[in-house]
Amino acid sequence: MTTVAEEQTRPNLSLVKDPIEGAVVEYQGKTLRPTWINSGKELATRAQEHAAENRLYVGWTVRGYRALGRRWLEARRDDYPQMIQSAKTERKVAAGDTAAEGSANGLVRKLRAEYRIHKRWHWIKTGGWGAAGTTGITTAVVVGGGWIDVLLAVGAYAVGTWHGRPGAGQSAFTDATSGLIAIEAGENDPFPIADANTRDEAAECVRRALVSEGINVASVEAGRRYPWGWEITVRLKKGTPADLIAKAPELETPLDLPTDGLLCQPMRQKRAQVVLRLVEGDPFEDMPALPVRKPNSLTMRDKALVAKRMDGQPTNLSFLGVHFVAIASSGGGKSVTLRTIGDVLTACEDVVVVDLDPGGNGLEALAEAVGVRVVGADQMHVIEAVLEKLLKIAKARKKLLGKLGMGDNWIPSRRYPAIVALIDEYPQLSQHAKALVVAILRVGRAGRVQVGLAAQEANKDAIGAAIADSIALKIVGPSRHQDIVQVFGAGAGANGWRPDRLHPAQGEDPADAGKVYIMGCGSTDPLIHKFIPMTTEEGKARAAARAAAGRPWFDPESLTAADVAFDDLDEVPPHERLPEVIELARAAFTAADDPARMTAADLYEYVAAAAPESWAPDEDEEIDIARDRYLKALRDAAADVAPAVDMKTKQWRGGRGFYLTALVEITGEEAPEEA
């Protein structure tokens, strides 16, 4: 009698598929025998059943000789028809280009001649082997008699069966079938754009795809063909370009394009027209090298090459009097963008570059050519001090314009250089630093005290309004959909500005890193650009050469008029942070250029934009209630920090709010000079 444990550990031989090689085993009334014990009669019966199941292998034999015929035909063709067709396609594409068309014609003739010779030799070899085989078989049949005939027939039958057996020429685990089932296309069904070899075929391809997605089309005209794909103009019969743009992801399927490979650009001059760019390959495979820029070889007014546009045109930018913002998510190439722009600015003889980065290393590769450099989260107090000095210079230069005979705007030169502050990771700045940036954006352009901001995303904070009002050059790489509205403005996405369809680098895959949309400085169309990269080693070498040649410095007139210096930055003491509600109130005054007073409504408008997660109205909260919530928090915080200061709102003719003197007293700073 067996126990339960024994039953659980005993092998279940009833589940054994094939008998175990060895002795006869009896288990649970069943007899299991190894194959070699089976009688000859049993083996013959199994073979007969196997042959019957496969209908005497007739199907195998037919399939085998069919496969041999295909091999013979493939050897006869040897890919020549395909090569000739490819050469003919190149000849069509080259239509109009005499040199290219002549070269393609020569290739077609050459391949046809080689094909004729190849077929001739193939027939000669086939005839030779066929004659030898036929002679041998005929001799055997005539001399050998009936048994030889039977053996030859059986041999021929066996050869066909062997070559037609399932999995012939493959491993035992390989499926002999292709696994591909192709659905025949209807007469008017869409077809892949890759099958279009002429402009008419490309236009018809797009027309069918648009009709299949319900787009009402009046006409489709194929324009230029680029190495990366087609440019095609569509005229709508009804509807709006936004309808077509919304369908772009669905249209990529019938056109057989890569994901996000269809770019749409409505034409401003004609609302009914939309330019489609069907991107089959990478438009930036052939990128130019970054130009060699010798020390002090440029001026700020010069247009310098920084990127390449997808249609092959160079992207040349001048930064004279231009504030700019660069947005790209992590892996989107923001560092490449800033470094390339920094290379241009540090090559200018009339620009002092200021490098500020609260979250990283800034322009480390170009550090030797930078005038002032402050990086690191623990250096926020120094960053604020630098921004305060720059704001004072911007205000002072307004008064110097007339004295120096410069007219309405500062004229940069080596003696009187422009100043460009490149600020990376803008969202990590303190509220006070952000307010200083906004103030510089509003007053710095005339004095050529400029700001270039960079961030991974365009947060809805104080910079939002400043972007719309003051920043002329907007550069956006792979980013979020909401960044389109924040940077380019409402409606930009419907007009083809879609950086959210670019993809940041993932691991070793660069994806769309460095690719951007550029609005401003002459760039008005939603075309993709790619910034020309510069390695860290190359940047350090260029910076060292520029530092050795001498870089410009702040002019004494500006420093004196602003009463500032930059040789005391290591002496700036750290300071304790005030409660956020007080910092926000002080920042509101700073961003507005320190007016003597500010209404509670204006102050709260700045606060709600600068810190929406804390102080903007909730979905079901009225703005008056949200404003009162903030003002109460401000009064409570002021009572804790400086009980002697009265932070109640004051009434004056035409408004009610706060005076700057009260906030200055709370923060413990010196009263700002009147502008």
mmCIF file with all atom_site columns, C-alpha atoms in Angstrom, residues 486-586:
data_model
loop_
_atom_site.group_PDB
_atom_site.id
_atom_site.type_symbol
_atom_site.label_atom_id
_atom_site.label_alt_id
_atom_site.label_comp_id
_atom_site.label_asym_id
_atom_site.label_entity_id
_atom_site.label_seq_id
_atom_site.pdbx_PDB_ins_code
_atom_site.Cartn_x
_atom_site.Cartn_y
_atom_site.Cartn_z
_atom_site.occupancy
_atom_site.B_iso_or_equiv
_atom_site.pdbx_formal_charge
_atom_site.auth_seq_id
_atom_site.auth_comp_id
_atom_site.auth_asym_id
_atom_site.auth_atom_id
_atom_site.pdbx_PDB_model_num
ATOM 1   C CA . GLN A 1 486 ? 2.843  78.762  -23.699 1.00 0.00 ? 486 GLN A CA 1
ATOM 2   C CA . VAL A 1 487 ? 5.693  79.661  -26.072 1.00 0.00 ? 487 VAL A CA 1
ATOM 3   C CA . PHE A 1 488 ? 4.272  79.970  -29.602 1.00 0.00 ? 488 PHE A CA 1
ATOM 4   C CA . GLY A 1 489 ? 0.808  81.180  -28.598 1.00 0.00 ? 489 GLY A CA 1
ATOM 5   C CA . ALA A 1 490 ? -2.768 79.950  -28.940 1.00 0.00 ? 490 ALA A CA 1
ATOM 6   C CA . GLY A 1 491 ? -3.555 78.434  -32.323 1.00 0.00 ? 491 GLY A CA 1
ATOM 7   C CA . ALA A 1 492 ? 0.085  77.695  -33.200 1.00 0.00 ? 492 ALA A CA 1
ATOM 8   C CA . GLY A 1 493 ? -0.470 73.933  -33.090 1.00 0.00 ? 493 GLY A CA 1
ATOM 9   C CA . ALA A 1 494 ? -3.302 74.182  -35.609 1.00 0.00 ? 494 ALA A CA 1
ATOM 10  C CA . ASN A 1 495 ? -0.952 76.139  -37.879 1.00 0.00 ? 495 ASN A CA 1
ATOM 11  C CA . GLY A 1 496 ? 1.660  73.386  -37.999 1.00 0.00 ? 496 GLY A CA 1
ATOM 12  C CA . TRP A 1 497 ? 3.921  74.263  -35.050 1.00 0.00 ? 497 TRP A CA 1
ATOM 13  C CA . ARG A 1 498 ? 4.133  70.795  -33.493 1.00 0.00 ? 498 ARG A CA 1
ATOM 14  C CA . PRO A 1 499 ? 7.324  70.288  -31.462 1.00 0.00 ? 499 PRO A CA 1
ATOM 15  C CA . ASP A 1 500 ? 5.315  67.892  -29.309 1.00 0.00 ? 500 ASP A CA 1
ATOM 16  C CA . ARG A 1 501 ? 5.618  65.406  -32.192 1.00 0.00 ? 501 ARG A CA 1
ATOM 17  C CA . LEU A 1 502 ? 9.399  65.398  -31.868 1.00 0.00 ? 502 LEU A CA 1
ATOM 18  C CA . HIS A 1 503 ? 10.914 62.716  -29.656 1.00 0.00 ? 503 HIS A CA 1
ATOM 19  C CA . PRO A 1 504 ? 13.772 63.160  -27.151 1.00 0.00 ? 504 PRO A CA 1
ATOM 20  C CA . ALA A 1 505 ? 16.746 60.824  -27.094 1.00 0.00 ? 505 ALA A CA 1
ATOM 21  C CA . GLN A 1 506 ? 16.222 57.436  -25.456 1.00 0.00 ? 506 GLN A CA 1
ATOM 22  C CA . GLY A 1 507 ? 19.370 55.629  -24.342 1.00 0.00 ? 507 GLY A CA 1
ATOM 23  C CA . GLU A 1 508 ? 21.655 55.213  -27.351 1.00 0.00 ? 508 GLU A CA 1
ATOM 24  C CA . ASP A 1 509 ? 18.925 56.315  -29.773 1.00 0.00 ? 509 ASP A CA 1
ATOM 25  C CA . PRO A 1 510 ? 19.340 60.071  -30.485 1.00 0.00 ? 510 PRO A CA 1
ATOM 26  C CA . ALA A 1 511 ? 15.790 60.250  -31.915 1.00 0.00 ? 511 ALA A CA 1
ATOM 27  C CA . ASP A 1 512 ? 15.020 63.978  -32.524 1.00 0.00 ? 512 ASP A CA 1
ATOM 28  C CA . ALA A 1 513 ? 17.536 65.485  -30.101 1.00 0.00 ? 513 ALA A CA 1
ATOM 29  C CA . GLY A 1 514 ? 18.703 68.858  -31.431 1.00 0.00 ? 514 GLY A CA 1
ATOM 30  C CA . LYS A 1 515 ? 15.721 69.229  -33.768 1.00 0.00 ? 515 LYS A CA 1
ATOM 31  C CA . VAL A 1 516 ? 13.616 72.322  -33.116 1.00 0.00 ? 516 VAL A CA 1
ATOM 32  C CA . TYR A 1 517 ? 10.965 74.667  -34.428 1.00 0.00 ? 517 TYR A CA 1
ATOM 33  C CA . ILE A 1 518 ? 12.139 78.283  -34.650 1.00 0.00 ? 518 ILE A CA 1
ATOM 34  C CA . MET A 1 519 ? 9.799  81.270  -34.597 1.00 0.00 ? 519 MET A CA 1
ATOM 35  C CA . GLY A 1 520 ? 11.293 84.722  -35.049 1.00 0.00 ? 520 GLY A CA 1
ATOM 36  C CA . CYS A 1 521 ? 14.403 86.336  -36.552 1.00 0.00 ? 521 CYS A CA 1
ATOM 37  C CA . GLY A 1 522 ? 13.072 85.718  -40.052 1.00 0.00 ? 522 GLY A CA 1
ATOM 38  C CA . SER A 1 523 ? 11.783 82.186  -39.428 1.00 0.00 ? 523 SER A CA 1
ATOM 39  C CA . THR A 1 524 ? 8.016  82.270  -40.007 1.00 0.00 ? 524 THR A CA 1
ATOM 40  C CA . ASP A 1 525 ? 7.226  78.776  -41.301 1.00 0.00 ? 525 ASP A CA 1
ATOM 41  C CA . PRO A 1 526 ? 6.746  75.653  -39.147 1.00 0.00 ? 526 PRO A CA 1
ATOM 42  C CA . LEU A 1 527 ? 9.738  73.809  -40.570 1.00 0.00 ? 527 LEU A CA 1
ATOM 43  C CA . ILE A 1 528 ? 12.016 71.603  -38.491 1.00 0.00 ? 528 ILE A CA 1
ATOM 44  C CA . HIS A 1 529 ? 15.586 72.813  -37.954 1.00 0.00 ? 529 HIS A CA 1
ATOM 45  C CA . LYS A 1 530 ? 18.476 70.915  -36.413 1.00 0.00 ? 530 LYS A CA 1
ATOM 46  C CA . PHE A 1 531 ? 21.213 72.702  -34.484 1.00 0.00 ? 531 PHE A CA 1
ATOM 47  C CA . ILE A 1 532 ? 24.767 71.853  -35.471 1.00 0.00 ? 532 ILE A CA 1
ATOM 48  C CA . PRO A 1 533 ? 26.378 70.148  -32.470 1.00 0.00 ? 533 PRO A CA 1
ATOM 49  C CA . MET A 1 534 ? 29.736 70.962  -30.938 1.00 0.00 ? 534 MET A CA 1
ATOM 50  C CA . THR A 1 535 ? 31.634 68.572  -28.692 1.00 0.00 ? 535 THR A CA 1
ATOM 51  C CA . THR A 1 536 ? 32.881 69.590  -25.257 1.00 0.00 ? 536 THR A CA 1
ATOM 52  C CA . GLU A 1 537 ? 36.492 69.198  -26.367 1.00 0.00 ? 537 GLU A CA 1
ATOM 53  C CA . GLU A 1 538 ? 35.952 71.393  -29.427 1.00 0.00 ? 538 GLU A CA 1
ATOM 54  C CA . GLY A 1 539 ? 34.227 74.021  -27.294 1.00 0.00 ? 539 GLY A CA 1
ATOM 55  C CA . LYS A 1 540 ? 37.072 74.124  -24.781 1.00 0.00 ? 540 LYS A CA 1
ATOM 56  C CA . ALA A 1 541 ? 39.628 74.527  -27.565 1.00 0.00 ? 541 ALA A CA 1
ATOM 57  C CA . ARG A 1 542 ? 37.683 77.413  -29.120 1.00 0.00 ? 542 ARG A CA 1
ATOM 58  C CA . ALA A 1 543 ? 37.146 79.089  -25.734 1.00 0.00 ? 543 ALA A CA 1
ATOM 59  C CA . ALA A 1 544 ? 40.854 78.861  -24.869 1.00 0.00 ? 544 ALA A CA 1
ATOM 60  C CA . ALA A 1 545 ? 41.817 80.513  -28.170 1.00 0.00 ? 545 ALA A CA 1
ATOM 61  C CA . ARG A 1 546 ? 39.268 83.297  -27.658 1.00 0.00 ? 546 ARG A CA 1
ATOM 62  C CA . ALA A 1 547 ? 40.368 83.926  -24.078 1.00 0.00 ? 547 ALA A CA 1
ATOM 63  C CA . ALA A 1 548 ? 43.989 84.137  -25.213 1.00 0.00 ? 548 ALA A CA 1
ATOM 64  C CA . ALA A 1 549 ? 43.035 86.684  -27.895 1.00 0.00 ? 549 ALA A CA 1
ATOM 65  C CA . GLY A 1 550 ? 41.192 88.804  -25.328 1.00 0.00 ? 550 GLY A CA 1
ATOM 66  C CA . ARG A 1 551 ? 37.467 89.153  -24.724 1.00 0.00 ? 551 ARG A CA 1
ATOM 67  C CA . PRO A 1 552 ? 35.503 92.398  -24.281 1.00 0.00 ? 552 PRO A CA 1
ATOM 68  C CA . TRP A 1 553 ? 34.414 93.569  -20.799 1.00 0.00 ? 553 TRP A CA 1
ATOM 69  C CA . PHE A 1 554 ? 31.699 95.853  -19.426 1.00 0.00 ? 554 PHE A CA 1
ATOM 70  C CA . ASP A 1 555 ? 32.357 99.442  -20.459 1.00 0.00 ? 555 ASP A CA 1
ATOM 71  C CA . PRO A 1 556 ? 33.338 101.816 -17.618 1.00 0.00 ? 556 PRO A CA 1
ATOM 72  C CA . GLU A 1 557 ? 30.597 104.301 -18.557 1.00 0.00 ? 557 GLU A CA 1
ATOM 73  C CA . SER A 1 558 ? 27.857 101.731 -17.951 1.00 0.00 ? 558 SER A CA 1
ATOM 74  C CA . LEU A 1 559 ? 29.417 100.476 -14.702 1.00 0.00 ? 559 LEU A CA 1
ATOM 75  C CA . THR A 1 560 ? 29.826 104.012 -13.388 1.00 0.00 ? 560 THR A CA 1
ATOM 76  C CA . ALA A 1 561 ? 26.336 105.151 -14.370 1.00 0.00 ? 561 ALA A CA 1
ATOM 77  C CA . ALA A 1 562 ? 24.807 102.045 -12.768 1.00 0.00 ? 562 ALA A CA 1
ATOM 78  C CA . ASP A 1 563 ? 27.164 102.214 -9.770  1.00 0.00 ? 563 ASP A CA 1
ATOM 79  C CA . VAL A 1 564 ? 27.979 98.498  -9.990  1.00 0.00 ? 564 VAL A CA 1
ATOM 80  C CA . ALA A 1 565 ? 31.049 96.281  -10.308 1.00 0.00 ? 565 ALA A CA 1
ATOM 81  C CA . PHE A 1 566 ? 31.557 92.582  -10.984 1.00 0.00 ? 566 PHE A CA 1
ATOM 82  C CA . ASP A 1 567 ? 34.747 92.003  -9.038  1.00 0.00 ? 567 ASP A CA 1
ATOM 83  C CA . ASP A 1 568 ? 32.924 91.677  -5.721  1.00 0.00 ? 568 ASP A CA 1
ATOM 84  C CA . LEU A 1 569 ? 30.712 88.671  -6.459  1.00 0.00 ? 569 LEU A CA 1
ATOM 85  C CA . ASP A 1 570 ? 32.669 86.437  -4.091  1.00 0.00 ? 570 ASP A CA 1
ATOM 86  C CA . GLU A 1 571 ? 31.752 88.823  -1.290  1.00 0.00 ? 571 GLU A CA 1
ATOM 87  C CA . VAL A 1 572 ? 27.968 88.568  -1.750  1.00 0.00 ? 572 VAL A CA 1
ATOM 88  C CA . PRO A 1 573 ? 26.633 87.103  1.508   1.00 0.00 ? 573 PRO A CA 1
ATOM 89  C CA . PRO A 1 574 ? 24.011 84.344  1.480   1.00 0.00 ? 574 PRO A CA 1
ATOM 90  C CA . HIS A 1 575 ? 20.661 85.395  2.866   1.00 0.00 ? 575 HIS A CA 1
ATOM 91  C CA . GLU A 1 576 ? 17.793 83.579  4.459   1.00 0.00 ? 576 GLU A CA 1
ATOM 92  C CA . ARG A 1 577 ? 14.789 83.025  2.290   1.00 0.00 ? 577 ARG A CA 1
ATOM 93  C CA . LEU A 1 578 ? 11.609 84.875  3.213   1.00 0.00 ? 578 LEU A CA 1
ATOM 94  C CA . PRO A 1 579 ? 8.227  83.129  3.202   1.00 0.00 ? 579 PRO A CA 1
ATOM 95  C CA . GLU A 1 580 ? 7.034  82.516  -0.350  1.00 0.00 ? 580 GLU A CA 1
ATOM 96  C CA . VAL A 1 581 ? 4.053  84.820  -0.045  1.00 0.00 ? 581 VAL A CA 1
ATOM 97  C CA . ILE A 1 582 ? 6.337  87.763  0.806   1.00 0.00 ? 582 ILE A CA 1
ATOM 98  C CA . GLU A 1 583 ? 8.874  86.855  -1.903  1.00 0.00 ? 583 GLU A CA 1
ATOM 99  C CA . LEU A 1 584 ? 6.074  86.754  -4.461  1.00 0.00 ? 584 LEU A CA 1
ATOM 100 C CA . ALA A 1 585 ? 4.782  90.178  -3.428  1.00 0.00 ? 585 ALA A CA 1
ATOM 101 C CA . ARG A 1 586 ? 8.274  91.662  -3.634  1.00 0.00 ? 586 ARG A CA 1
#
